[in-house]
């Protein structure tokens, strides 16, 4: 079952191939010095393709090259794992290690196919969540000669696209270990150099800022003919290139690195594969004919000897890889390493083997300052070096190992932890779904809609007084103690707006929802009205079952809401496995540049199912289960559901206080929490997805006021309809709308709206009306909308109910049900083949059809016993 998650995650990735991700502006590492920059004198740079000293020379390392060594990077050594991305992920690794790595590595097939693109997207998205760098190990799946410019162009395009979205530092490790005989692209220097140069030219010509990484395998044992015998198949030209000493033989006297070194300008950084296979010096070069007999800790000084090019050689090497290609070429070096452990064999402990290796690696950092990155192989896999047995390379598989690794890394004082770039989180993605400035990048446009809507509502309010006197037979018959159809009407109208807004196609419904309606209020009124309804029905619930019975019933409803929320999250995730279904329409969100981050975030793609694929592991890791249970994942049109779950849990306690006339205490506590959030916004934060867009500490103030209004509805109506009440309400409505219009006129016609500042209107939206934050302007909008709408519905109820009540009232009475099922309609519309979202007639048809189908489902009470209403 170990790899079940990998197979299913691959299926998820295939259905999400349109998900395009990248990374945010990075704190780039100090660039590697080059001969062109003057750090290394070009004439003194040794030729990496030159034949090393003659066979039989001393095995001691050569003197330091005459070139001036380049200065090391100043931001420390970046450390991170190469994960088995099918069975592991960055969040799991960070949890085990207890620190945030600065880089991760992923292996991809090249040329890029659907699976490799999906794996890249998956890795890049999770890496962006930690602000880490990403090493892309490209493994050619075809002959090197068949790689095309189009393949390189596709790679470059995706590097650019992902970088433009997030800006993460990306390293392209093209066809590593090319000097080995165990890879299909190995020991083909002519084709390899040409392919590397072609890929590098395309990457460097792009705008991604990605760096090319040349990374052979440690050379002892070269040309590794004992492994696979690839040397029998090489071309005549490659024979000449590989036979660097010209003796007509392929032996360890030949240069294991130089023939494969591309044009120096193509290489931004160098790398070296330096693995510990636990078989001693005789098999230092990964010769598979040397059996692994037992687990053995590395000998003292092995890593130092390898970096000096002394370990495992029978022929002396007078110049090390580090001196030739890091110092000599002025390149920073990324070390790819790890130590295997076979649990089926006797010998030293896993800790002794792996810690013995990494401590030696870390000990060499001070003497090798150009080693600026280390990736550790963090996988379990079958290994030819262990006779085809499954071995464990992981350094964080258990707490003892992980603690030792973290302690040893920290003790060096050289490790650069993450984040090294902007952290792009699912919470930011959820927040982006609000699209703070729905009217566009200019806040004045949004403020103009708010002002116009307020003016229309004020006129409607004044007209309601005339209509009420002239046509008393149109009035609403308010005789029900526990049900107010006017509220149901408004809730139905709002839920239709929600459905239209989330199904993003062009239609007159969409224009009205996003502009005239969305400008003044939306979700705020929905939460407030939910509180009002619950406050109204509480006395009846107490009369039926007693106060404790009403509380138990309320908690039961909250439990049902929670279970339904979990079910929706899983159902949407499962639907993504269906053929020809792209669930990314709701499981990811693409910023339109109208969110809080503005146009700078346009095109950024957020994953709203962090570690969702980890739920398919057996057993699933706790961090993924926790994220699921705490509603930290889910489709973006559904994120407010978590808010209702939490508010429903608090509902009985709040009503217990309100029933005892402690409504003032409820409101005082509510406003205290609201103010506290403004002072210290992180104090009362929840990890749940909804809290990023509907912060509980802010939005609870609407719900608590709704409860009080609903419970004391009759008294409040009597007070507002008295003469002092009418005067007060009229002054508020006309005064509020009048001030907005006055400020707008000053901005539009160029006069100073005394006594207000001339530029007040220009900053009004940003200072008081942005969504998410539930600022003072939005809070003023709520009573304006509620009072004016209620007044109009009261005096003109019969014609309004006759024209739209048949639709809005039943939908309003089942608004929670409509909200839940609409998620699946959003997903269904997103998968209609050939749909033109910009087509007016197609969009109108889609919106009308969806609303019609949902209306029929409500009338037929479809799944009413399962889905809360």
Short mmCIF file of C-alpha atoms in Angstrom, two decimals, residues 25-233:
data_model
loop_
_atom_site.label_atom_id
_atom_site.label_comp_id
_atom_site.label_asym_id
_atom_site.label_seq_id
_atom_site.Cartn_x
_atom_site.Cartn_y
_atom_site.Cartn_z
CA UNK A 25 9.41 37.21 -6.12
CA UNK A 26 12.37 35.44 -4.62
CA UNK A 27 15.22 36.57 -2.47
CA UNK A 28 17.62 35.32 -5.08
CA UNK A 29 20.85 33.76 -3.96
CA UNK A 30 23.97 35.79 -4.59
CA UNK A 31 24.76 35.03 -8.23
CA UNK A 32 27.65 32.73 -8.91
CA UNK A 33 30.73 34.72 -9.90
CA UNK A 34 31.93 34.17 -13.42
CA UNK A 35 34.95 34.89 -15.52
CA UNK A 36 32.92 37.54 -17.30
CA UNK A 37 32.35 39.38 -14.04
CA UNK A 38 36.04 39.54 -13.34
CA UNK A 39 35.96 37.38 -10.23
CA UNK A 40 37.88 34.64 -11.98
CA UNK A 41 40.52 35.57 -14.52
CA UNK A 42 39.52 33.92 -17.77
CA UNK A 43 43.04 33.04 -18.94
CA UNK A 44 43.77 31.23 -15.68
CA UNK A 45 40.63 29.06 -15.80
CA UNK A 46 41.63 25.44 -16.40
CA UNK A 47 40.01 23.66 -19.30
CA UNK A 48 37.52 21.20 -17.75
CA UNK A 49 37.86 18.92 -20.76
CA UNK A 50 41.65 18.71 -20.35
CA UNK A 51 43.08 15.30 -19.56
CA UNK A 52 43.98 14.99 -15.88
CA UNK A 53 47.48 14.18 -14.82
CA UNK A 54 49.01 11.04 -16.18
CA UNK A 55 48.14 7.64 -14.76
CA UNK A 56 50.17 6.53 -11.84
CA UNK A 57 50.60 10.01 -10.40
CA UNK A 58 50.33 10.59 -6.70
CA UNK A 59 46.82 10.33 -5.28
CA UNK A 60 47.27 13.47 -3.24
CA UNK A 61 45.20 16.42 -4.43
CA UNK A 62 46.82 19.09 -6.52
CA UNK A 63 47.67 22.51 -5.27
CA UNK A 64 45.06 25.23 -5.38
CA UNK A 65 44.52 26.43 -8.97
CA UNK A 66 46.12 29.68 -9.96
CA UNK A 67 42.69 31.24 -10.52
CA UNK A 68 41.41 33.41 -7.70
CA UNK A 69 38.66 31.48 -5.89
CA UNK A 70 35.28 33.20 -6.17
CA UNK A 71 33.65 34.51 -3.03
CA UNK A 72 31.07 32.20 -1.48
CA UNK A 73 27.39 33.08 -1.44
CA UNK A 74 26.44 35.27 1.49
CA UNK A 75 22.98 33.87 2.21
CA UNK A 76 24.13 30.53 3.59
CA UNK A 77 23.85 26.94 2.43
CA UNK A 78 20.40 25.94 1.32
CA UNK A 79 19.29 22.51 2.44
CA UNK A 80 16.29 20.46 1.35
CA UNK A 81 15.07 17.03 0.30
CA UNK A 82 14.38 15.26 -2.94
CA UNK A 83 11.00 13.78 -2.08
CA UNK A 84 8.96 10.92 -3.39
CA UNK A 85 6.18 13.35 -4.31
CA UNK A 86 3.65 10.55 -4.72
CA UNK A 87 3.98 9.52 -1.08
CA UNK A 88 5.28 12.66 0.60
CA UNK A 89 5.08 16.43 0.47
CA UNK A 90 6.68 19.62 1.82
CA UNK A 91 4.25 20.03 4.69
CA UNK A 92 4.96 16.52 5.91
CA UNK A 93 8.70 16.97 5.58
CA UNK A 94 8.68 20.31 7.37
CA UNK A 95 6.62 18.80 10.17
CA UNK A 96 9.05 15.92 10.60
CA UNK A 97 12.20 18.04 10.42
CA UNK A 98 10.88 20.90 12.53
CA UNK A 99 12.37 23.53 10.21
CA UNK A 100 11.42 25.01 6.83
CA UNK A 101 13.81 23.86 4.10
CA UNK A 102 15.09 26.40 1.61
CA UNK A 103 14.79 24.09 -1.38
CA UNK A 104 13.09 20.96 -2.66
CA UNK A 105 13.92 18.71 -5.59
CA UNK A 106 11.61 16.88 -8.00
CA UNK A 107 12.39 14.49 -10.87
CA UNK A 108 10.54 15.02 -14.16
CA UNK A 109 10.47 13.17 -17.45
CA UNK A 110 11.73 15.22 -20.39
CA UNK A 111 10.37 16.17 -22.90
CA UNK A 112 7.53 17.28 -20.69
CA UNK A 113 4.42 15.14 -20.91
CA UNK A 114 1.08 15.44 -19.12
CA UNK A 115 2.31 13.51 -16.11
CA UNK A 116 5.55 15.45 -15.69
CA UNK A 117 3.71 18.76 -16.12
CA UNK A 118 1.23 17.69 -13.45
CA UNK A 119 4.03 16.61 -11.11
CA UNK A 120 5.85 19.89 -11.68
CA UNK A 121 2.72 21.91 -10.99
CA UNK A 122 2.00 19.87 -7.90
CA UNK A 123 5.53 20.31 -6.54
CA UNK A 124 5.83 23.99 -7.43
CA UNK A 125 2.52 24.83 -5.80
CA UNK A 126 3.47 23.15 -2.53
CA UNK A 127 6.96 24.63 -2.59
CA UNK A 128 5.44 28.09 -3.07
CA UNK A 129 3.52 27.51 0.15
CA UNK A 130 6.85 27.46 2.00
CA UNK A 131 8.69 30.06 -0.08
CA UNK A 132 11.38 27.54 -1.06
CA UNK A 133 13.50 27.08 -4.20
CA UNK A 134 12.75 24.23 -6.58
CA UNK A 135 15.30 21.98 -8.27
CA UNK A 136 13.91 20.39 -11.45
CA UNK A 137 15.79 17.21 -12.32
CA UNK A 138 15.00 16.56 -15.99
CA UNK A 139 15.45 12.93 -17.03
CA UNK A 140 15.35 12.42 -20.82
CA UNK A 141 12.87 9.75 -21.86
CA UNK A 142 14.03 9.71 -25.50
CA UNK A 143 17.39 9.65 -27.23
CA UNK A 144 19.30 12.86 -26.70
CA UNK A 145 19.60 13.46 -30.46
CA UNK A 146 15.80 13.52 -30.79
CA UNK A 147 15.26 16.36 -28.33
CA UNK A 148 13.98 19.40 -30.19
CA UNK A 149 13.89 23.16 -29.88
CA UNK A 150 10.15 22.82 -29.34
CA UNK A 151 10.80 20.68 -26.24
CA UNK A 152 13.11 23.37 -24.86
CA UNK A 153 10.58 26.08 -25.75
CA UNK A 154 7.85 24.23 -23.85
CA UNK A 155 10.14 23.96 -20.82
CA UNK A 156 11.01 27.65 -21.00
CA UNK A 157 7.39 28.69 -21.37
CA UNK A 158 6.41 26.83 -18.24
CA UNK A 159 9.40 28.13 -16.31
CA UNK A 160 8.32 31.64 -17.26
CA UNK A 161 4.68 31.06 -16.48
CA UNK A 162 5.30 29.59 -13.07
CA UNK A 163 7.89 32.23 -12.24
CA UNK A 164 5.59 35.07 -13.28
CA UNK A 165 2.92 33.75 -10.94
CA UNK A 166 5.10 33.32 -7.86
CA UNK A 167 8.74 34.15 -8.62
CA UNK A 168 10.27 31.09 -6.97
CA UNK A 169 13.91 30.44 -7.72
CA UNK A 170 14.13 27.44 -10.07
CA UNK A 171 17.17 25.32 -10.95
CA UNK A 172 17.14 23.09 -14.03
CA UNK A 173 19.30 20.01 -13.40
CA UNK A 174 19.35 18.63 -16.92
CA UNK A 175 20.13 14.91 -17.35
CA UNK A 176 22.31 14.47 -14.25
CA UNK A 177 24.88 11.70 -13.79
CA UNK A 178 25.51 11.80 -17.53
CA UNK A 179 28.97 10.32 -16.99
CA UNK A 180 27.38 7.14 -15.59
CA UNK A 181 26.47 3.96 -17.40
CA UNK A 182 23.24 3.37 -15.47
CA UNK A 183 21.17 6.08 -17.17
CA UNK A 184 19.93 5.94 -20.75
CA UNK A 185 21.52 9.30 -21.55
CA UNK A 186 24.83 8.35 -20.01
CA UNK A 187 28.30 8.30 -21.61
CA UNK A 188 27.21 10.14 -24.75
CA UNK A 189 29.29 13.32 -24.39
CA UNK A 190 28.69 14.71 -27.88
CA UNK A 191 24.91 14.42 -27.81
CA UNK A 192 24.75 15.39 -24.15
CA UNK A 193 26.74 18.61 -24.50
CA UNK A 194 24.69 19.62 -27.55
CA UNK A 195 21.41 18.90 -25.74
CA UNK A 196 22.48 20.75 -22.59
CA UNK A 197 23.60 23.79 -24.58
CA UNK A 198 20.30 23.84 -26.49
CA UNK A 199 18.21 23.68 -23.34
CA UNK A 200 20.39 26.29 -21.64
CA UNK A 201 20.10 28.65 -24.60
CA UNK A 202 16.30 28.47 -24.46
CA UNK A 203 16.15 28.87 -20.67
CA UNK A 204 18.58 31.79 -20.64
CA UNK A 205 16.69 33.50 -23.46
CA UNK A 206 13.52 33.39 -21.35
CA UNK A 207 12.45 35.60 -18.49
CA UNK A 208 12.11 32.99 -15.74
CA UNK A 209 15.52 33.63 -14.19
CA UNK A 210 15.97 29.86 -13.91
CA UNK A 211 19.54 28.61 -13.59
CA UNK A 212 21.07 25.67 -15.45
CA UNK A 213 22.73 23.07 -13.23
CA UNK A 214 25.32 20.63 -14.60
CA UNK A 215 25.63 17.67 -12.27
CA UNK A 216 27.68 14.54 -12.99
CA UNK A 217 28.20 11.62 -10.63
CA UNK A 218 31.29 11.23 -8.47
CA UNK A 219 33.95 9.85 -10.81
CA UNK A 220 35.68 7.02 -8.94
CA UNK A 221 35.26 3.78 -10.86
CA UNK A 222 34.70 5.59 -14.15
CA UNK A 223 33.89 4.55 -16.86
CA UNK A 224 31.75 2.12 -14.84
CA UNK A 225 31.84 -0.55 -17.51
CA UNK A 226 31.14 -3.18 -14.88
CA UNK A 227 27.63 -1.77 -14.43
CA UNK A 228 25.83 -2.07 -17.75
CA UNK A 229 28.44 -2.20 -20.46
CA UNK A 230 27.14 0.84 -22.32
CA UNK A 231 30.62 1.50 -23.71
CA UNK A 232 30.10 -1.15 -26.38
CA UNK A 233 27.39 1.00 -27.98
#
